[in-house]
Each structure stands twice: as C-alpha cells, then as structure tokens.
Amino acid sequence: MINHLISELVTYGTEHGLVEAADRTYTTNRLLELFGLEDYQEAEQTGQSRRALHLILEDMLDYACEHGILEDPSITQKDLFDTKIMGMLTPAPSAVQRTFAEKYALSPKTATDYYYQFSQDTNYIRADRIVKDERWTVDTEYGPIDITINLSKPEKDPKDIARAGKAKKSGYPSCILCPENEGYAGHFSLPARQNHRIIPIQLCGEDYFLQYSPYVYYNEHCIILNKKHIPMRIDQAVFAKLLDFVRQFPHYMAGSNADLPIVGGSILSHDHFQGGGYTFAMARAPYHYEFDMKDYPDVHAGMIRWPMSVIRLQGKEAASIAAAAGHILTCWRGYSDPESFIFHETENTPHNTITPIARMRGTLFELDLVLRNNLTTREYPMGVYHPHAEYHHIKKENIGLIEVMGLAVLPARLKDEMLQLETAILKKEEIRSNPMIEKHADWAETWIPHYQITPENVHTIIQKEIGIVFVKVLECAGVFKYTPAGIENFKKFLDNI
C-alpha cells in the first residue's frame, strides 16, 4: 500500500510541476527514508493521477499511525507530519523565486497566478479545508456586505495545547511571520512550514517578502511581511509602501492593520500588510462628501458612505497621496472631540491611529484612511469603539483590517449554534433553555416576530440577521457615527486638515 501511495504522491508532484522528472527517484528515496522503508517497488501508473492531494495524504497519515511512525494522531501532529511529507516535494526557494521573476516579466498577474496555484499545489494552502468555510452576502444600507464563518482553521486538540504549554520556549523564529519560517519544521506552538516559500520584494527600497495566508479569508489573501522583526507602525512611510505595492501589483489591494491594541491586528510585533485579489464592500462605497486639501491640490479627497469613518484620497502621484495621508494622520493623532467622545490621549496613553488601505482605481492611486480610536472606559472595558456587549454573541473579536473593509470573519462556533437555533425556532422551543444558544435569545426575539419562518427560509433569514449585526458592529467601531450629527462632527475634523 505505502509503495503505491509514495508512487502516487510523486506522480502528483511531477504533474503539478513540483518534482522534475530527473528528481523523481531522489524524491522517492527521501519519502522511503521518512517512512522507514528499505525496499520499494514502483507502482504502475495508469495515466494521470486522479485523486485529490488531501486523500493521498490522509492515506499516508493512516499508514503512519498504523505503523507507529506517528504515535499521536492529533490534528496538530498530523499537520506537522503531512507538511513534512510535502516539504520533500516542494522546490527550493531559489527555484520558486526564479520562476516568479520569469512570470513577473510577463505580467504581475501571471506571477501571482503561478504563485497562488503553487501555494495550493504544495498544500501550504489546504484547499480541502478552505471549501468548508461558509460565505454569503447581505444587502445593507451601505451596500452588499460579505460574511464568512471560518471553518478552515483547525481547532487545537486540548492535549496539544497542554504540550505546547509545557514545551521549552524557542526564540526561533521570533514569530509566525518571520522569514525564518520558510522551511521550518514547526512544533506544537508553531505550524510546520517545510512546504512554504516566500517571494522577496522591495517597497520604497526596503526588503519585504510576499506570501499567501494559509487560511485565505478572501481571494488570493496575501501577506506582505518585513524582512526584519520590527513592530507594526502607522506613518507616512507605511502609506508610501502600500501605494508602492499596488504600483507593482496593480490587480491587488493592500492594507495595514492599525498599530494600537484593540483596533489593531492580532500580531503587532512584526511589521506586515495584507493584500489580495478581492474587491471589498468598502471599495465599492461612494463618496458622501468631497473636499479640497489646499496644500495638496493634485489629491482628490472625500469621506465615503460607510459605517466607519473613512477618508478617501485619489490622485496620479503616489508621493502626493502619501504626503497628504501623512498630514491627515498627524492631525488625527492629536485630535479630540469631547462631543463625539473622542480623546486622542488619556493619562499619556495615545488612542488615535489609522487603518490604511491602498488600491489602483484605473490609472489613479487610491488610499482609504479609516480613523480609529482605542479608548476604554468602565462601561466599555474592551473598547468604546469595539463591538459592544450586546453583539458579542456574534462577534466579540477586534475589528481589524479585513472587517473594516466589509468582510466579517466570524468564529467557527456559529455554524453549530445557528443550526441549533434554526431547529429551536422551527420547533418553537425555548431558546433560553438550550445552554449552547441561550446567548442568542435576546437577539432572536427581536426579529422572529417580523418573519413568516418556514423550513425553507429559516437559514437565509438567520444569515440576513447575522449580517445586520455585523453592520452594527462596524457602526460601533466608527469614531464619527454615520448620523446627521456624526457626519457634521466628522466634517469639523476635515475642516482642520
């Protein structure tokens, strides 16, 4: 059986451009060593390999468990082992970089098409898991909003969590984003990356790397990471780098999480951006109000119709837009508006920052600046401009770059909870009596009376109501509310720039 699986996998590698014909025997022997085999009989190949990669790997994992090669069949252990397997098929970084450069000479999109497919072929992006994510769109007053329940990121086994806690801490790599992850074997606390290859690029003369997110929250979700392990920071240089990225890859957008806790991303210790080939809902938002910046006559500016407070800049010159954005950032860092409950600083702690997003709009550079504030109070200990408690049953986590742009990334728990809620509604059961869904009772009771609910429409109705909650969450995160009073206060700030 294992001989057939090895032969099948190596054939997969040759068919997908991972293994050169001259390297077939070499790759086979590496796999034999991994599985502790000294004898091998090449299995007869009948045409093109037809099985999906994850099925081949699942059979290899079963063999490894049955023969004591893999003693603990936890998800983490299996992921570590099958990544080790794929690492033996994955070309060296130099070969991948060389191919990317050749493709880029044809066009930037040709290069990223190659690299994105390569990242799936090596199983770095686990396509069989990504398809499990639930996705839908909800029409709102701000236009269509995208919702996804993330089911592709595996839950940690409690035993693996315990082992990770007891394991000796290593300072290498410094974090999950560091370039040193390329080819790293991983352990209980850090995923294996033998099948991971990164592409060197330069942004405004500084060294960065391009890679894809293994969880692909949206189409071609990429990460642009600094070669150095240095903290996130929002400044004019970052605006210039984002614009330089979309200049080099005009079919992609690029943005950065903010640089302060609560309103920032989950990793603030390593400078990085996120991008990809996806048109977010915010990019489709029209201007609500347009204005001139007298010191930047070649930059068109305006606020857009969006639940968060967004200034959009457009122009033909990236340097002018970056300079205008730097000026706005300086103004915002020091701006307070007690009437709007905006305080730029309390007890020497800064609160104001920006989440920037860059894209090309035809021949124009475009930069969206989302105003953020991370103030906390006794009433809102997790943040005044953070999802409020009444929405935590749907979304409790920080509102980062992806959510800001109009894509809800919701926790996996919601899938089972919503299925149980559907059942309770159809059977007219008491929602509060079910410990798993009682947190949703207050919410459900507000909208159930407004529908004629049937087995055919209950799922769609719940999806719609989840989307409405997500819009409320974005409104919570908006520093100037999208109300007549909030818009006027927003304009007061714009008058100061």
Coordinates of C-alpha atoms in Angstrom, one line a residue:
M1 CA 0.0 0.0 0.0
I2 CA 2.7 2.5 1.0
N3 CA 4.6 1.9 -2.2
H4 CA 1.6 2.8 -4.2
L5 CA 0.9 5.9 -2.1
I6 CA 4.5 7.1 -2.5
S7 CA 4.4 6.5 -6.2
E8 CA 1.0 8.3 -6.4
L9 CA 2.3 11.3 -4.5
V10 CA 5.5 11.6 -6.6
T11 CA 3.4 11.4 -9.7
Y12 CA 1.2 14.2 -8.3
G13 CA 4.4 16.2 -7.8
T14 CA 5.6 15.7 -11.3
E15 CA 2.2 16.5 -12.8
H16 CA 1.9 19.8 -10.8
G17 CA 5.4 21.0 -11.5
L18 CA 6.8 20.4 -8.0
V19 CA 9.1 17.5 -9.0
E20 CA 11.3 17.5 -12.1
A21 CA 11.4 14.2 -14.0
A22 CA 15.2 14.0 -13.2
D23 CA 14.3 14.3 -9.4
R24 CA 11.7 11.5 -9.3
T25 CA 14.0 8.8 -7.9
Y26 CA 15.6 11.2 -5.5
T27 CA 12.2 12.3 -4.1
T28 CA 11.0 8.8 -3.9
N29 CA 14.1 7.8 -1.8
R30 CA 13.5 10.7 0.6
L31 CA 10.0 9.5 1.2
L32 CA 11.2 6.0 1.7
E33 CA 13.5 7.3 4.4
L34 CA 10.7 9.2 6.1
F35 CA 8.6 6.1 6.3
G36 CA 11.4 3.9 7.4
L37 CA 11.4 1.7 4.3
E38 CA 14.4 -0.1 2.7
D39 CA 12.5 -1.8 -0.1
Y40 CA 10.4 -0.3 -2.9
Q41 CA 8.5 -1.5 -5.9
E42 CA 7.4 1.3 -8.3
A43 CA 3.6 1.1 -8.6
E44 CA 2.3 1.0 -12.2
Q45 CA 0.8 4.4 -13.1
T46 CA -2.3 4.3 -15.2
G47 CA -2.4 7.8 -16.8
Q48 CA -2.8 11.0 -14.9
S49 CA -3.2 10.8 -11.1
R50 CA -6.8 11.3 -10.4
R51 CA -7.1 11.5 -6.6
A52 CA -7.1 14.8 -4.8
L53 CA -3.9 15.5 -2.8
H54 CA -5.6 15.5 0.6
L55 CA -6.9 12.0 0.0
I56 CA -3.4 10.7 -0.8
L57 CA -2.0 12.4 2.4
E58 CA -4.9 11.1 4.5
D59 CA -4.0 7.5 3.5
M60 CA -0.3 8.2 4.2
L61 CA -1.2 9.5 7.7
D62 CA -3.3 6.4 8.3
Y63 CA -0.3 4.3 7.4
A64 CA 2.0 6.3 9.6
C65 CA -0.4 5.9 12.6
E66 CA -0.9 2.1 12.0
H67 CA 2.9 1.5 11.8
G68 CA 3.9 3.6 14.8
I69 CA 5.6 6.3 12.7
L70 CA 3.1 8.8 14.0
E71 CA 2.2 7.9 17.6
D72 CA -0.3 10.6 18.4
P73 CA -3.0 11.1 15.7
S74 CA -4.0 14.6 16.9
I75 CA -4.7 17.3 14.3
T76 CA -1.5 19.2 15.2
Q77 CA 0.7 16.1 14.9
K78 CA -0.9 15.1 11.6
D79 CA -0.4 18.6 10.2
L80 CA 3.2 18.6 11.2
F81 CA 3.8 15.2 9.6
D82 CA 1.9 15.7 6.3
T83 CA 3.7 19.1 5.9
K84 CA 7.0 17.3 6.3
I85 CA 5.9 14.9 3.6
M86 CA 5.0 17.8 1.2
G87 CA 8.3 19.6 2.1
M88 CA 10.0 16.7 0.3
L89 CA 8.2 17.6 -3.0
T90 CA 8.5 21.4 -2.7
P91 CA 11.2 23.0 -4.8
A92 CA 13.9 25.1 -3.2
P93 CA 13.3 28.8 -2.5
S94 CA 15.7 29.9 -5.2
A95 CA 13.8 27.9 -7.9
V96 CA 10.4 29.3 -6.8
Q97 CA 11.8 32.9 -6.8
R98 CA 13.4 32.4 -10.2
T99 CA 10.1 31.1 -11.7
F100 CA 8.2 34.0 -10.1
A101 CA 10.6 36.5 -11.6
E102 CA 10.2 34.9 -15.0
K103 CA 6.4 35.1 -14.7
Y104 CA 6.5 38.7 -13.4
A105 CA 8.4 39.7 -16.6
L106 CA 5.3 38.6 -18.5
S107 CA 2.9 40.4 -16.1
P108 CA 2.4 40.9 -12.4
K109 CA -0.9 38.8 -12.6
T110 CA 0.9 36.0 -14.4
A111 CA 3.3 35.9 -11.5
T112 CA 0.7 35.9 -8.7
D113 CA -1.4 33.3 -10.6
Y114 CA 1.5 31.0 -10.7
Y115 CA 2.4 31.6 -7.0
Y116 CA -1.1 31.2 -5.7
Q117 CA -1.6 27.9 -7.5
F118 CA 1.8 26.8 -6.4
S119 CA 0.8 27.5 -2.7
Q120 CA -2.2 25.3 -3.2
D121 CA -0.3 22.5 -5.0
T122 CA 2.2 22.2 -2.1
N123 CA -0.7 22.0 0.4
Y124 CA 0.5 25.2 2.1
I125 CA -3.0 26.4 1.4
R126 CA -5.1 23.5 2.3
A127 CA -7.8 23.8 -0.3
D128 CA -9.9 20.9 1.1
R129 CA -10.3 22.9 4.3
I130 CA -10.9 26.3 2.7
V131 CA -14.0 25.0 0.9
K132 CA -15.6 24.2 4.3
D133 CA -15.9 27.9 5.1
E134 CA -19.4 29.3 4.9
R135 CA -19.8 32.5 2.9
W136 CA -22.8 34.7 2.0
T137 CA -23.7 38.3 1.1
V138 CA -26.2 40.5 2.9
D139 CA -27.7 43.7 1.4
T140 CA -27.5 46.6 3.8
E141 CA -27.9 50.4 3.7
Y142 CA -24.2 50.6 2.9
G143 CA -24.4 48.1 0.0
P144 CA -23.7 44.3 -0.1
I145 CA -21.7 43.2 2.9
D146 CA -19.7 39.9 2.9
I147 CA -20.0 37.4 5.7
T148 CA -17.9 34.3 6.3
I149 CA -17.8 31.7 9.1
N150 CA -14.2 30.5 9.2
L151 CA -14.1 26.7 9.4
S152 CA -10.7 26.1 7.7
K153 CA -8.5 26.9 10.7
P154 CA -8.4 23.6 12.7
E155 CA -9.3 23.6 16.4
K156 CA -6.4 22.8 18.7
D157 CA -6.6 19.5 20.5
P158 CA -6.5 20.0 24.3
K159 CA -3.6 17.6 24.6
D160 CA -1.6 19.7 22.1
I161 CA -2.4 22.9 24.0
A162 CA -1.1 21.3 27.2
R163 CA 2.0 20.1 25.5
A164 CA 2.7 23.5 24.0
G165 CA 2.4 25.0 27.5
K166 CA 5.0 22.6 28.8
A167 CA 7.4 22.8 25.9
K168 CA 10.6 24.8 26.1
K169 CA 10.1 28.2 24.5
S170 CA 12.2 28.9 21.5
G171 CA 13.1 32.3 20.1
Y172 CA 13.5 31.0 16.6
P173 CA 11.6 32.0 14.6
S174 CA 10.8 35.1 16.5
C175 CA 7.1 35.0 15.4
I176 CA 4.9 33.2 12.9
L177 CA 5.5 35.9 10.3
C178 CA 9.3 35.9 10.3
P179 CA 11.0 34.9 7.1
E180 CA 12.8 32.2 9.1
N181 CA 9.6 30.2 9.0
E182 CA 10.4 29.2 5.4
G183 CA 11.2 25.5 5.5
Y184 CA 10.9 25.4 9.4
A185 CA 9.8 22.0 10.8
G186 CA 7.4 23.5 13.3
H187 CA 6.2 22.2 16.7
F188 CA 3.1 22.2 18.9
S189 CA 3.1 26.0 19.2
L190 CA 4.3 26.9 15.6
P191 CA 2.9 25.3 12.4
A192 CA 5.3 23.4 10.1
R193 CA 6.4 25.3 7.1
Q194 CA 8.6 22.9 5.0
N195 CA 6.2 23.4 2.1
H196 CA 6.3 27.2 2.5
R197 CA 8.1 29.5 0.0
I198 CA 8.2 33.3 0.1
I199 CA 8.9 35.9 -2.6
P200 CA 11.3 38.8 -1.9
I201 CA 10.1 42.2 -3.0
Q202 CA 11.1 45.8 -2.3
L203 CA 8.8 48.5 -1.1
C204 CA 10.3 52.0 -1.3
G205 CA 13.7 50.5 -1.2
E206 CA 13.1 48.3 1.9
D207 CA 13.2 44.5 1.9
Y208 CA 9.9 42.7 2.3
F209 CA 8.5 39.3 1.4
L210 CA 5.3 38.2 -0.3
Q211 CA 3.4 35.1 0.8
Y212 CA -0.2 33.9 1.0
S213 CA -2.2 33.4 4.1
P214 CA -2.7 29.6 4.6
Y215 CA -6.3 30.4 5.7
V216 CA -7.3 32.5 2.7
Y217 CA -10.1 34.6 4.2
Y218 CA -10.7 36.1 0.7
N219 CA -9.5 35.5 -2.8
E220 CA -5.7 35.4 -3.0
H221 CA -5.3 36.7 0.5
C222 CA -1.6 37.6 0.7
I223 CA 0.7 38.9 3.5
I224 CA 3.5 41.3 2.9
L225 CA 6.0 41.0 5.7
N226 CA 9.0 43.0 6.7
K227 CA 12.3 41.1 6.4
K228 CA 13.1 42.5 9.9
H229 CA 11.2 41.5 13.1
I230 CA 10.1 45.1 14.0
P231 CA 6.8 46.3 15.4
M232 CA 3.8 47.5 13.4
R233 CA 3.8 51.2 12.9
I234 CA 1.5 53.6 11.0
D235 CA 3.2 56.6 9.5
Q236 CA 3.7 58.3 6.1
A237 CA 6.3 55.7 5.1
V238 CA 3.7 52.9 5.5
F239 CA 1.3 54.8 3.2
A240 CA 4.1 55.1 0.6
K241 CA 4.9 51.4 0.9
L242 CA 1.2 50.4 0.4
L243 CA 1.0 52.6 -2.7
D244 CA 4.3 51.1 -4.0
F245 CA 2.9 47.6 -3.5
V246 CA -0.2 48.3 -5.6
R247 CA 2.0 50.0 -8.2
Q248 CA 3.9 46.8 -8.6
F249 CA 0.8 44.6 -8.3
P250 CA -2.0 46.7 -9.6
H251 CA -4.5 43.9 -9.6
Y252 CA -4.2 43.6 -5.8
M253 CA -5.2 45.8 -3.0
A254 CA -3.0 46.2 0.1
G255 CA -3.8 47.5 3.6
S256 CA -2.4 47.5 7.1
N257 CA -3.9 46.9 10.5
A258 CA -3.6 49.8 12.9
D259 CA -0.7 50.0 15.3
L260 CA -2.5 50.1 18.6
P261 CA -4.1 47.4 20.7
I262 CA -7.9 46.7 20.4
V263 CA -8.1 48.4 17.0
G264 CA -5.0 46.7 15.6
G265 CA -4.4 43.1 14.4
S266 CA -3.6 40.0 16.3
I267 CA 0.2 40.4 15.5
L268 CA 1.6 43.8 16.4
S269 CA 5.1 42.6 16.9
H270 CA 6.0 42.2 13.2
D271 CA 5.6 44.8 10.6
H272 CA 3.3 43.5 7.9
F273 CA 0.5 44.3 5.5
Q274 CA -2.3 42.2 3.9
G275 CA -3.5 42.3 0.3
G276 CA -5.1 40.2 -2.4
G277 CA -7.2 40.0 -5.5
Y278 CA -10.6 40.8 -3.9
T279 CA -13.0 43.8 -4.2
F280 CA -14.2 44.5 -0.7
A281 CA -17.5 46.2 0.0
M282 CA -15.8 49.3 1.2
A283 CA -14.1 49.7 -2.1
R284 CA -17.5 50.0 -3.7
A285 CA -18.7 52.7 -1.3
P286 CA -19.4 56.0 -3.0
Y287 CA -18.4 59.5 -1.7
H288 CA -20.7 61.1 0.7
Y289 CA -18.9 64.4 0.9
E290 CA -15.9 65.7 -1.1
F291 CA -13.4 68.4 -0.2
D292 CA -10.1 70.0 -1.2
M293 CA -6.8 69.9 0.6
K294 CA -5.2 73.3 -0.2
D295 CA -1.7 72.1 0.4
Y296 CA -2.2 69.0 -1.9
P297 CA -4.0 70.4 -5.0
D298 CA -3.3 67.2 -7.0
V299 CA -5.1 65.0 -4.5
H300 CA -8.9 64.4 -4.6
A301 CA -10.4 63.8 -1.1
G302 CA -13.7 62.9 0.4
M303 CA -15.5 60.9 3.1
I304 CA -17.3 57.8 1.9
R305 CA -20.7 56.3 2.8
W306 CA -19.6 53.7 5.2
P307 CA -20.4 52.7 8.9
M308 CA -16.8 53.6 9.9
S309 CA -15.2 57.0 9.5
V310 CA -13.2 56.8 6.2
I311 CA -11.3 59.5 4.2
R312 CA -10.6 58.5 0.6
L313 CA -7.7 60.1 -1.3
Q314 CA -7.2 59.7 -5.1
G315 CA -4.5 61.0 -7.4
K316 CA -2.0 60.2 -10.1
E317 CA 1.1 60.7 -7.9
A318 CA 1.7 58.2 -5.1
A319 CA 4.1 60.6 -3.3
S320 CA 1.4 63.3 -3.1
I321 CA -1.2 60.9 -1.7
A322 CA 1.3 59.6 0.9
A323 CA 2.2 63.1 1.9
A324 CA -1.5 64.1 2.2
A325 CA -2.2 61.0 4.2
G326 CA 0.7 61.7 6.5
H327 CA -0.7 65.2 7.2
I328 CA -4.1 63.7 8.0
L329 CA -2.5 61.1 10.3
T330 CA -0.6 63.9 12.2
C331 CA -3.9 65.9 12.6
W332 CA -5.8 62.8 13.7
R333 CA -3.1 61.7 16.2
G334 CA -3.7 65.0 18.1
Y335 CA -7.4 65.5 17.6
S336 CA -10.0 65.3 20.4
D337 CA -13.8 66.0 20.1
P338 CA -15.5 65.6 23.5
E339 CA -18.9 66.0 21.9
S340 CA -18.2 62.8 19.9
F341 CA -16.4 61.2 22.9
I342 CA -13.1 61.2 21.0
F343 CA -10.0 61.8 23.1
H344 CA -6.6 61.4 21.4
E345 CA -4.8 60.8 24.7
T346 CA -5.6 60.0 28.4
E347 CA -3.0 59.6 31.1
N348 CA -0.2 59.9 28.5
T349 CA -1.6 57.0 26.5
P350 CA -2.3 57.7 22.8
H351 CA -5.6 56.5 21.4
N352 CA -5.9 57.8 17.8
T353 CA -4.5 55.9 14.8
I354 CA -5.5 54.9 11.2
T355 CA -6.2 51.7 9.3
P356 CA -5.0 52.4 5.7
I357 CA -6.0 50.6 2.5
A358 CA -4.5 51.2 -0.9
R359 CA -5.6 50.1 -4.4
M360 CA -5.5 51.2 -8.0
R361 CA -8.7 52.8 -9.5
G362 CA -7.9 52.6 -13.2
T363 CA -4.8 54.8 -13.6
L364 CA -5.3 56.5 -10.2
F365 CA -3.8 55.6 -6.9
E366 CA -6.4 55.4 -4.2
L367 CA -5.9 55.3 -0.4
D368 CA -8.6 54.9 2.2
L369 CA -7.8 56.1 5.7
V370 CA -10.1 54.7 8.4
L371 CA -10.0 56.7 11.6
R372 CA -9.6 54.5 14.7
N373 CA -9.6 55.1 18.5
N374 CA -8.9 52.5 21.2
L375 CA -10.2 54.3 24.3
T376 CA -11.6 52.1 27.0
T377 CA -14.0 53.0 29.9
R378 CA -15.6 51.2 32.8
E379 CA -18.7 50.9 30.7
Y380 CA -16.7 49.6 27.7
P381 CA -13.7 47.9 29.1
M382 CA -12.9 46.2 25.7
G383 CA -13.1 49.5 23.9
V384 CA -15.6 52.3 23.2
Y385 CA -15.1 51.7 19.5
H386 CA -15.1 48.0 19.7
P387 CA -18.1 45.6 19.3
H388 CA -20.4 46.3 22.2
A389 CA -21.5 43.6 24.6
E390 CA -25.0 43.1 23.0
Y391 CA -23.2 41.9 19.8
H392 CA -20.7 39.6 21.4
H393 CA -22.8 36.5 20.8
I394 CA -22.0 37.0 17.1
K395 CA -18.7 39.0 17.1
K396 CA -16.5 39.7 20.1
E397 CA -13.1 39.8 18.5
N398 CA -11.2 43.0 17.4
I399 CA -12.3 44.8 14.3
G400 CA -9.2 44.5 12.2
L401 CA -8.3 45.4 8.6
I402 CA -10.5 42.7 7.0
E403 CA -13.6 43.5 8.9
V404 CA -13.0 47.2 8.4
M405 CA -13.2 46.7 4.7
G406 CA -16.6 44.9 5.0
L407 CA -15.8 41.2 5.3
A408 CA -17.0 39.6 8.5
V409 CA -14.7 36.8 9.7
L410 CA -16.9 35.0 12.2
P411 CA -15.9 32.2 14.7
A412 CA -16.5 28.6 13.7
R413 CA -18.8 28.0 16.8
L414 CA -21.5 29.9 15.0
K415 CA -22.1 27.1 12.4
D416 CA -23.4 24.7 15.0
E417 CA -25.1 27.4 17.1
M418 CA -27.1 28.6 14.1
L419 CA -28.1 25.1 13.2
Q420 CA -29.4 24.6 16.7
L421 CA -31.1 28.0 16.6
E422 CA -32.8 27.0 13.3
T423 CA -34.2 23.9 14.9
A424 CA -35.4 25.7 18.1
I425 CA -37.2 28.3 16.0
L426 CA -38.9 25.8 13.7
K427 CA -40.0 23.6 16.7
K428 CA -40.9 26.7 18.7
E429 CA -38.6 25.6 21.5
E430 CA -37.5 27.8 24.3
I431 CA -34.1 29.2 23.1
R432 CA -33.1 30.2 26.6
S433 CA -33.3 26.5 27.8
N434 CA -30.5 25.5 25.5
P435 CA -27.1 26.3 27.0
M436 CA -25.5 26.4 23.6
I437 CA -27.7 29.1 22.1
E438 CA -29.2 30.9 25.1
K439 CA -26.7 33.8 24.4
H440 CA -28.7 34.4 21.1
A441 CA -32.1 34.6 22.8
D442 CA -32.4 38.3 23.2
W443 CA -31.3 38.9 19.6
A444 CA -33.6 36.3 18.1
E445 CA -36.6 37.5 19.9
T446 CA -36.2 41.0 18.3
W447 CA -36.6 39.7 14.7
I448 CA -38.5 36.4 14.9
P449 CA -41.9 38.2 15.1
H450 CA -41.2 40.0 11.8
Y451 CA -41.0 36.9 9.6
Q452 CA -43.2 34.1 8.4
I453 CA -40.5 31.5 9.1
T454 CA -40.5 28.2 7.3
P455 CA -38.0 25.3 7.0
E456 CA -37.2 26.7 3.5
N457 CA -36.3 30.2 4.6
V458 CA -35.1 30.0 8.2
H459 CA -31.4 29.6 7.2
T460 CA -31.5 32.6 4.9
I461 CA -33.3 34.7 7.5
I462 CA -30.6 33.9 10.1
Q463 CA -27.9 34.7 7.7
K464 CA -29.5 38.1 6.9
E465 CA -29.8 38.9 10.6
I466 CA -26.2 38.0 11.2
G467 CA -25.3 40.4 8.5
I468 CA -27.3 43.2 10.2
V469 CA -25.5 42.5 13.5
F470 CA -22.1 42.8 11.7
V471 CA -23.1 46.2 10.3
K472 CA -24.0 47.3 13.9
V473 CA -20.5 46.0 14.9
L474 CA -18.9 48.2 12.3
E475 CA -21.0 51.2 13.4
C476 CA -19.7 50.5 17.0
A477 CA -16.2 50.9 15.6
G478 CA -16.9 54.1 13.8
V479 CA -15.5 57.1 15.7
F480 CA -17.9 59.5 14.0
K481 CA -21.3 57.8 13.6
Y482 CA -23.0 57.8 10.3
T483 CA -25.8 60.0 11.5
P484 CA -26.5 63.7 10.7
A485 CA -24.8 64.8 13.9
G486 CA -21.9 62.4 13.5
I487 CA -21.3 63.5 9.9
E488 CA -21.3 67.1 10.9
N489 CA -18.7 66.3 13.6
F490 CA -16.7 64.4 11.0
K491 CA -16.7 67.5 8.8
K492 CA -15.4 69.6 11.6
F493 CA -12.3 67.4 11.7
L494 CA -12.0 67.6 8.0
D495 CA -12.0 71.4 8.3
N496 CA -8.9 71.1 10.5
I497 CA -6.9 69.3 7.8

